[in-house]
CSV table of C-alpha atoms and ligand atoms in Angstrom, one decimal:
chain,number,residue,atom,x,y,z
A,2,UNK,CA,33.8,3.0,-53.9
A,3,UNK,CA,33.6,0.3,-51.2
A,4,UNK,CA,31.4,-2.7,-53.0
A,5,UNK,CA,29.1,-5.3,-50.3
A,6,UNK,CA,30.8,-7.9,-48.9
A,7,UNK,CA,34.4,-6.1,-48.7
A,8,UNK,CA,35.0,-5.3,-45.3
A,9,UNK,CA,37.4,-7.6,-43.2
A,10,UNK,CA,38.4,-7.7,-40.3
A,11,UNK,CA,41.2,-5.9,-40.4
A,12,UNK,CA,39.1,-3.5,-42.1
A,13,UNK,CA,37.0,-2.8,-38.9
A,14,UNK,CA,40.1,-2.8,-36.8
A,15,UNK,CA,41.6,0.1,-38.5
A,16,UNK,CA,38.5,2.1,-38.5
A,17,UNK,CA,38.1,1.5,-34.7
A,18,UNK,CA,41.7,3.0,-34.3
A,19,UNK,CA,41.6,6.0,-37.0
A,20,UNK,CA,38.4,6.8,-35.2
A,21,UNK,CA,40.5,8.1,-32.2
A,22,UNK,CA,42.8,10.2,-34.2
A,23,UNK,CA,41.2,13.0,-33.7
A,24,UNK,CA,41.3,12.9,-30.0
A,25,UNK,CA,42.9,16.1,-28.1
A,26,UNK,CA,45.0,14.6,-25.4
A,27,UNK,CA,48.0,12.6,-26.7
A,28,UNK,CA,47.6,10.1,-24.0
A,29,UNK,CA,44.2,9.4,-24.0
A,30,UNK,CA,44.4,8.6,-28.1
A,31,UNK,CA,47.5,5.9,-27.1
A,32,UNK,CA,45.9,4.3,-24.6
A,33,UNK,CA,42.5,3.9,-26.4
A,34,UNK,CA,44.6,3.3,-29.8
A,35,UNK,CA,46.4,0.2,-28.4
A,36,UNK,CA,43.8,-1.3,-26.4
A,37,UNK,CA,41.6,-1.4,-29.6
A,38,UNK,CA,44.6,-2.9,-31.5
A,39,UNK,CA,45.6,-5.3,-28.7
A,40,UNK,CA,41.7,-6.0,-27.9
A,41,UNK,CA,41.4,-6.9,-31.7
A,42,UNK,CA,43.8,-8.6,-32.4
A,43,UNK,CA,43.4,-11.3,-29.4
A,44,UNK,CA,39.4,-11.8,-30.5
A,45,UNK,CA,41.4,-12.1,-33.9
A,46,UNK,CA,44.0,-14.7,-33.2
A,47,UNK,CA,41.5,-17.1,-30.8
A,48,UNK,CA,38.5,-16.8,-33.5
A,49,UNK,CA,36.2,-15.4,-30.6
A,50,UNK,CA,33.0,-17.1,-31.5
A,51,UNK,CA,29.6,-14.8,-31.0
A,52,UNK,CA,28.5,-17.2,-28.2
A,53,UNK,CA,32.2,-16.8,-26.3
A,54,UNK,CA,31.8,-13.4,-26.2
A,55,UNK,CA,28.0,-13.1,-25.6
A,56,UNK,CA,29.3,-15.0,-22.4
A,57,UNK,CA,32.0,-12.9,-21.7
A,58,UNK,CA,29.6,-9.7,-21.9
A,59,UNK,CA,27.4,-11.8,-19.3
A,60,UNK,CA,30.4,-12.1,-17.1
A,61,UNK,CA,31.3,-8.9,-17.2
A,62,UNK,CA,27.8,-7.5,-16.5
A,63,UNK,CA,27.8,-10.3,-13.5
A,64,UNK,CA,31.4,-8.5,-12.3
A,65,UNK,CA,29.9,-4.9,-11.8
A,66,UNK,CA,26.2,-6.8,-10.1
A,67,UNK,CA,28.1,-8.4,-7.7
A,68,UNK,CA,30.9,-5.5,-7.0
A,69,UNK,CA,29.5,-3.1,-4.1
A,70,UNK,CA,31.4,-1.3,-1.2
A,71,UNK,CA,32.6,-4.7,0.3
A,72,UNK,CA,32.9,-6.4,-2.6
A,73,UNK,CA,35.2,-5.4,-5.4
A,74,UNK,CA,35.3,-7.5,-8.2
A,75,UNK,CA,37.1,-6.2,-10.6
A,76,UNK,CA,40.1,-5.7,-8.7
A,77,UNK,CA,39.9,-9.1,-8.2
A,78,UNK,CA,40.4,-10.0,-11.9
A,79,UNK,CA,42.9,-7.9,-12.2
A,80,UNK,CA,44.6,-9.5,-9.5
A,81,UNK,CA,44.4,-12.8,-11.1
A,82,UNK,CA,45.1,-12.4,-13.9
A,83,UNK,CA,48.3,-10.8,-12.6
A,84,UNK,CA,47.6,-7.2,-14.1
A,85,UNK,CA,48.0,-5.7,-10.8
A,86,UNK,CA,51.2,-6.6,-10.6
A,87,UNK,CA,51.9,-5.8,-13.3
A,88,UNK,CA,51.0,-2.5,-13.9
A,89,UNK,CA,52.9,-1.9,-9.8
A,90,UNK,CA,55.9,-3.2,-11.6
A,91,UNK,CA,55.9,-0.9,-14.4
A,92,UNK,CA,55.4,2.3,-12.0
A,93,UNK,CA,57.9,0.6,-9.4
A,94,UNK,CA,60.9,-0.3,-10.9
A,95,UNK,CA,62.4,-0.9,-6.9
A,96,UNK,CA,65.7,1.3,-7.3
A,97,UNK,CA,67.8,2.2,-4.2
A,98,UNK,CA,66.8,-0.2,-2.0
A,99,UNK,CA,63.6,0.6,-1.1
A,100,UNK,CA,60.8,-1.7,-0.1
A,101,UNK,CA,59.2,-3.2,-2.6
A,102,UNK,CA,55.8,-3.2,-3.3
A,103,UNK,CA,53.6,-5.2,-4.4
A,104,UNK,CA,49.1,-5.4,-4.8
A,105,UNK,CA,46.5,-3.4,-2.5
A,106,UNK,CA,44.2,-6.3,-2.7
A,107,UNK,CA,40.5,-5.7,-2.5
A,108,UNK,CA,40.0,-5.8,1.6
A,109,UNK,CA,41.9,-2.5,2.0
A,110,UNK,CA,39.5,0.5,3.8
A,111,UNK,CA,40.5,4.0,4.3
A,112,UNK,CA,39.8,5.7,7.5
A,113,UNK,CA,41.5,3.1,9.9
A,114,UNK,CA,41.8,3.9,13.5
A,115,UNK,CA,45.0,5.7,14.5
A,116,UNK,CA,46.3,3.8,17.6
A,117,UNK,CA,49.0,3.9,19.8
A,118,UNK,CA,53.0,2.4,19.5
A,119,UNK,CA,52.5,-0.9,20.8
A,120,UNK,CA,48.6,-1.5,20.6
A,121,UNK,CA,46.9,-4.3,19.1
A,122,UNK,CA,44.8,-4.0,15.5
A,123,UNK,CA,42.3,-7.1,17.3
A,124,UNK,CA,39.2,-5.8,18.7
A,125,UNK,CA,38.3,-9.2,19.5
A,126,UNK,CA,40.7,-12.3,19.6
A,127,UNK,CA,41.8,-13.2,16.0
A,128,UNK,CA,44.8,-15.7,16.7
A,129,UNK,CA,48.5,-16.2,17.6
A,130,UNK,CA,49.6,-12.5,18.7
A,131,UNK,CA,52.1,-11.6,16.8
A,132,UNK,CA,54.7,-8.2,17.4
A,133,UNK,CA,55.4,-6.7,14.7
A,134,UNK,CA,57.8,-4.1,14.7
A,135,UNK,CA,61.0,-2.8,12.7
A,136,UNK,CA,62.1,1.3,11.8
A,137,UNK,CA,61.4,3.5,8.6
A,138,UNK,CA,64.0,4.9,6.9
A,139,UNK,CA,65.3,6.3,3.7
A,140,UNK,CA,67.6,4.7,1.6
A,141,UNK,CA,70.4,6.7,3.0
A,142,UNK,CA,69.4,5.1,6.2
A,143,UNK,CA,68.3,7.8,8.0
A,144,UNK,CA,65.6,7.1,9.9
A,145,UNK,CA,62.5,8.8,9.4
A,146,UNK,CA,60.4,10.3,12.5
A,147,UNK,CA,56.5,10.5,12.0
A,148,UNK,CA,55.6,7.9,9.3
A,149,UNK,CA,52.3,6.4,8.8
A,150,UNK,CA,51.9,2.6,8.4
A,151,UNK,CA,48.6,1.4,7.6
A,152,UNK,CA,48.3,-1.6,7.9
A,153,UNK,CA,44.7,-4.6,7.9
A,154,UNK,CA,45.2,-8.6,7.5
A,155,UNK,CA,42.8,-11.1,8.4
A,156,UNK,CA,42.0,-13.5,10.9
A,157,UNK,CA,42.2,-16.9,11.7
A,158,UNK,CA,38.8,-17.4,10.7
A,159,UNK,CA,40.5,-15.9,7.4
A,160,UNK,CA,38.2,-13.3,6.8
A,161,UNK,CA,38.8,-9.4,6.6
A,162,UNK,CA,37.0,-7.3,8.7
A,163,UNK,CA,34.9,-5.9,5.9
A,164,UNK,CA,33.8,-9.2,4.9
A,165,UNK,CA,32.7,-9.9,7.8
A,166,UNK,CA,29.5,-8.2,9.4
A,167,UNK,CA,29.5,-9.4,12.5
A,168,UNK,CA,33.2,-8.0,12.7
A,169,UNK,CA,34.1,-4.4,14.5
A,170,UNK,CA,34.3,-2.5,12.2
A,171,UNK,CA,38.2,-1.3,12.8
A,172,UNK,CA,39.1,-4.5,13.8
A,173,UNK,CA,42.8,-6.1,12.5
A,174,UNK,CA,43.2,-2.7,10.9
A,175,UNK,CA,44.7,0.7,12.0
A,176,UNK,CA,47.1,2.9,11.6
A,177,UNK,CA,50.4,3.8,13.3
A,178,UNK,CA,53.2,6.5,13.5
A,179,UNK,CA,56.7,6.3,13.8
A,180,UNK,CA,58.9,7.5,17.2
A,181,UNK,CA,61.2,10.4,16.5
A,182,UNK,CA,64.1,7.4,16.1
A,183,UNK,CA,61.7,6.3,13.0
A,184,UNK,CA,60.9,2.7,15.3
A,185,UNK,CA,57.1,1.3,15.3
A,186,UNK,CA,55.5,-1.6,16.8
A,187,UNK,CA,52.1,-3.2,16.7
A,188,UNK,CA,50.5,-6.3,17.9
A,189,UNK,CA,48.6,-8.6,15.2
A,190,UNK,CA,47.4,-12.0,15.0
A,191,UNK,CA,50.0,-14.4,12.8
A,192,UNK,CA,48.2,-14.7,9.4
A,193,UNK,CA,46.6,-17.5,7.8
A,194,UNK,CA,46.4,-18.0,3.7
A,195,UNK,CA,43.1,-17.4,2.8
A,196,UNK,CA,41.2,-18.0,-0.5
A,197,UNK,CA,40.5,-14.5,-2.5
A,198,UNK,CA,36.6,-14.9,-2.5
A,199,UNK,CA,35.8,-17.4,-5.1
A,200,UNK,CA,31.9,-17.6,-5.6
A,201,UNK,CA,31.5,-15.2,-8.2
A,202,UNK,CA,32.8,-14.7,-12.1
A,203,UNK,CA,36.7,-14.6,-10.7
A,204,UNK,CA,36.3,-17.9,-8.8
A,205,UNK,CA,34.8,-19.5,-12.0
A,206,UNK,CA,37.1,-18.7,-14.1
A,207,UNK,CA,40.0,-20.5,-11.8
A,208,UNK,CA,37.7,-23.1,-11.3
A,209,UNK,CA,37.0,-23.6,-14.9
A,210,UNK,CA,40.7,-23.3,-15.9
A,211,UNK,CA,42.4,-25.1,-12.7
A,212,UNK,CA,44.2,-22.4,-10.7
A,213,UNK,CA,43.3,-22.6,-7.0
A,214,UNK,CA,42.2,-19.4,-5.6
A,215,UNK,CA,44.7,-19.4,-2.3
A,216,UNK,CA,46.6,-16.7,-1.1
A,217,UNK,CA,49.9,-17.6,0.9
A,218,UNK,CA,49.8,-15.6,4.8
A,219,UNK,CA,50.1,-11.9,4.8
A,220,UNK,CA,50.2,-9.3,6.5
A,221,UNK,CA,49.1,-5.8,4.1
A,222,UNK,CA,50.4,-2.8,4.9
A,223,UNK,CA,50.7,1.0,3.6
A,224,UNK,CA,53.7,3.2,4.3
A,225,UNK,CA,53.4,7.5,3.8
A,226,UNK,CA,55.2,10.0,4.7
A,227,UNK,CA,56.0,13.5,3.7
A,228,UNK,CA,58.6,13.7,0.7
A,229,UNK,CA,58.7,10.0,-0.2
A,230,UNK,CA,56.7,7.6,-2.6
A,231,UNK,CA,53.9,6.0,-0.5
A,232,UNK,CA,54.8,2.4,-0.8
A,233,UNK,CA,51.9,-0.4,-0.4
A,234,UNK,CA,53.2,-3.9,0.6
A,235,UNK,CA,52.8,-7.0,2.3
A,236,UNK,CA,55.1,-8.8,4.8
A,237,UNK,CA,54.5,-12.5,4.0
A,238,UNK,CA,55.1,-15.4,6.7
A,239,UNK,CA,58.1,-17.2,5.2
A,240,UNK,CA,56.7,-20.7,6.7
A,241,UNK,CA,53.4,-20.2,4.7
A,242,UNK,CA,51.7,-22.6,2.1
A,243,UNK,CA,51.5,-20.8,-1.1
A,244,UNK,CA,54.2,-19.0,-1.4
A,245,UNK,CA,54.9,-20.5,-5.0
A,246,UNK,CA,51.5,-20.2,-6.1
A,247,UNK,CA,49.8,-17.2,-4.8
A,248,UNK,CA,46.7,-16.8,-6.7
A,249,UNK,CA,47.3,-13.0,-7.4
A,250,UNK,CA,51.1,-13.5,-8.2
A,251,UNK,CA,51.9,-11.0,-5.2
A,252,UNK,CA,55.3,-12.4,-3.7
A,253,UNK,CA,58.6,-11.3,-3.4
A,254,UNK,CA,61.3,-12.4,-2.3
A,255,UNK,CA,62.5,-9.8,-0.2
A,256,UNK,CA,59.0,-9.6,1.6
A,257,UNK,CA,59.2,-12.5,3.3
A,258,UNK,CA,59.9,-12.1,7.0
A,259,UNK,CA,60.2,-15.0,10.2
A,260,UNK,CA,57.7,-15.1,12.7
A,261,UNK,CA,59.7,-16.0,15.4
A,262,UNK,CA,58.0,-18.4,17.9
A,263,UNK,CA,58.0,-17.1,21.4
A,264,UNK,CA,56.6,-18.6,25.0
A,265,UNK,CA,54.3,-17.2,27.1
A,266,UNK,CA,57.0,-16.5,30.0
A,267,UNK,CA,59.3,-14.5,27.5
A,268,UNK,CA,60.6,-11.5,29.1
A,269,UNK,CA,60.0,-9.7,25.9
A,270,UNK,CA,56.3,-10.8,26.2
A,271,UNK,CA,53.9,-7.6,25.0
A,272,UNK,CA,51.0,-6.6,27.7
A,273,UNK,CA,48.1,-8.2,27.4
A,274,UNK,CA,49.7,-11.2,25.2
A,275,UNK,CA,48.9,-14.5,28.0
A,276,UNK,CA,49.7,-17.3,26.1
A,277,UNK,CA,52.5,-18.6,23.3
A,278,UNK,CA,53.1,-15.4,20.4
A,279,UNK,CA,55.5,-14.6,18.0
A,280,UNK,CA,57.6,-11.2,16.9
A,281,UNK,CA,58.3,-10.3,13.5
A,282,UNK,CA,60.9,-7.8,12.7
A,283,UNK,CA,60.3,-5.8,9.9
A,284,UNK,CA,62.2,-2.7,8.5
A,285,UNK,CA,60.9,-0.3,5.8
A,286,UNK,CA,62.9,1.6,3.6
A,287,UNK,CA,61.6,4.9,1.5
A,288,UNK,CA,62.7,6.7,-1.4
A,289,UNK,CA,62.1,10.6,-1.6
A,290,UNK,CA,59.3,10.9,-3.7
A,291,UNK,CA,61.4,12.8,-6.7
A,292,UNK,CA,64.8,12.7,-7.2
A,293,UNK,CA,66.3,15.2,-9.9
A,294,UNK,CA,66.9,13.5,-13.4
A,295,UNK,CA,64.6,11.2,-12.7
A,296,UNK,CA,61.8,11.4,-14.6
A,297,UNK,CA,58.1,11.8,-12.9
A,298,UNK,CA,56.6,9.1,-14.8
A,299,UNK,CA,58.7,6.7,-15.8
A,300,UNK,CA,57.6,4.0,-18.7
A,301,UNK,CA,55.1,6.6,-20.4
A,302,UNK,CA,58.0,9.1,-22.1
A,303,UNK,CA,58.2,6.6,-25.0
B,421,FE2,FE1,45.3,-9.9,1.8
């Protein structure tokens, strides 16, 4: 018999986890298994203090006040605290060659416009146009006719269109198609780094701990087609600031691409571009979406 005063912490900790042995799904009883031991033993090995996490509980209830449809939060903490990343590097391991992914971000809206090879993503001018164009293909090199890019950035006021009202709302966003030879083009605006929005619990915390809340230029984009893994990515501007300290921890190497500087009397000039632009070239490569002897989820047969 258990006498007052007996019961540790590593006392609660176990009951917490034998409390989900009885759970039917094998998974489910993991996941919540080790996030109770993990969760326990960090407030164990920092000595979280009642007030330290009475604050964190009010910074949690402050994420979900201030998360709505154009504002997400959370996936801002788990984009800096690198989680994101993460968890897209555990699911993509980047075999074959394909493109790499790397985070959604918060901005990104389903539903964009589906425009035309060639047309612009700016409703309204945005900054330096910038062609953006390249070929899907498979690893094999075969290119693939009929793929979807969706791709949004922001402006060089540095805002997405959904944080910004007064924005159309399908502006520097749409989505595009590949020609039968698996070739795309689009116009955009050149990027600008832009701060991930840092006037809530997220922005404190970098504040409070002194990261900087920058992201280097980008350029998101989401690649689909039918048969291969759907691939979100970025293509970065290789001249950018930030590239070594991206507050989300989203580059890669390979994504980084030239924006090549062109004048307004290039021969090469897109319609409707009147003044200096710049073309980036930018080839996608997808693997089939299951390949035999591969396992389906990869990292979760342990
Ligand atoms: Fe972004």
């Amino acid at each position: 018999m258990r006498t007052a005063g007996s019961t540790t912490p590593a006392d609660i900790s176990r009951a917490v986890v034998v409390s989900f042995d009885r759970c039917e799904s094998e998974r489910l009883r993991r996941v919540m298994q080790s996030l109770v031991s993990h969760l326990h033993a960090f407030a164990t090995e920092v000595e979280l203090t009642q007030d330290e996490w009475e604050a964190g509980i009010r910074t949690l209830t402050e994420t979900g006040h201030i998360t709505d449809d154009r504002r997400q939060e959370f996936i801002l903490w788990s984009d800096a605290l690198g989680l994101s990343m993460l968890v897209d590097a555990l699911e993509n391991t980047g075999s074959q060659g394909a493109t790499e992914s790397t985070v959604l971000g918060p901005f990104y809206v389903p539903g964009a416009d589906v425009r035309e090879v060639g047309a612009s993503i700016a409703e309204e001018p945005a900054g330096e146009p910038a062609w953006v164009h390249g070929y899907v293909r498979d690893v094999s090199g075969r290119p693939i006719a009929g793929a979807e890019l969706d791709v949004w950035q922001n402006g060089d006021d540095r805002l997405y269109a959904v944080q910004n009202p007064d924005a159309p709302e399908h502006h520097l966003r749409g989505r595009f198609r590949t020609r039968d030879d698996g070739s795309y083009a689009f116009l955009a605006v050149r990027p600008v780094p832009y701060t991930i929005p840092d006037d809530g619990p997220v922005g404190r915390m970098l504040a409070a701990t002194g990261r900087h809340p920058w992201r280097p230029a980008h350029i998101h984009m989401i690649v689909r087609a039918p048969g291969y893994r759907t691939v979100a990515t970025h293509i970065f501007d290789a001249e950018s600031e930030y590239l070594d300290s991206d507050a989300v921890f989203a580059v890669k190497p390979s994504l980084l691409r030239d924006f090549v500087r062109r004048s307004a009397d290039d021969p090469e000039r897109p319609a409707g571009v009147g003044g200096p632009w710049c073309s980036v070239e930018n080839d996608l490569v997808l693997e089939e979406s299951s390949r035999p002897g591969e396992p389906t989820d990869p990292g979760r047969t342990a």
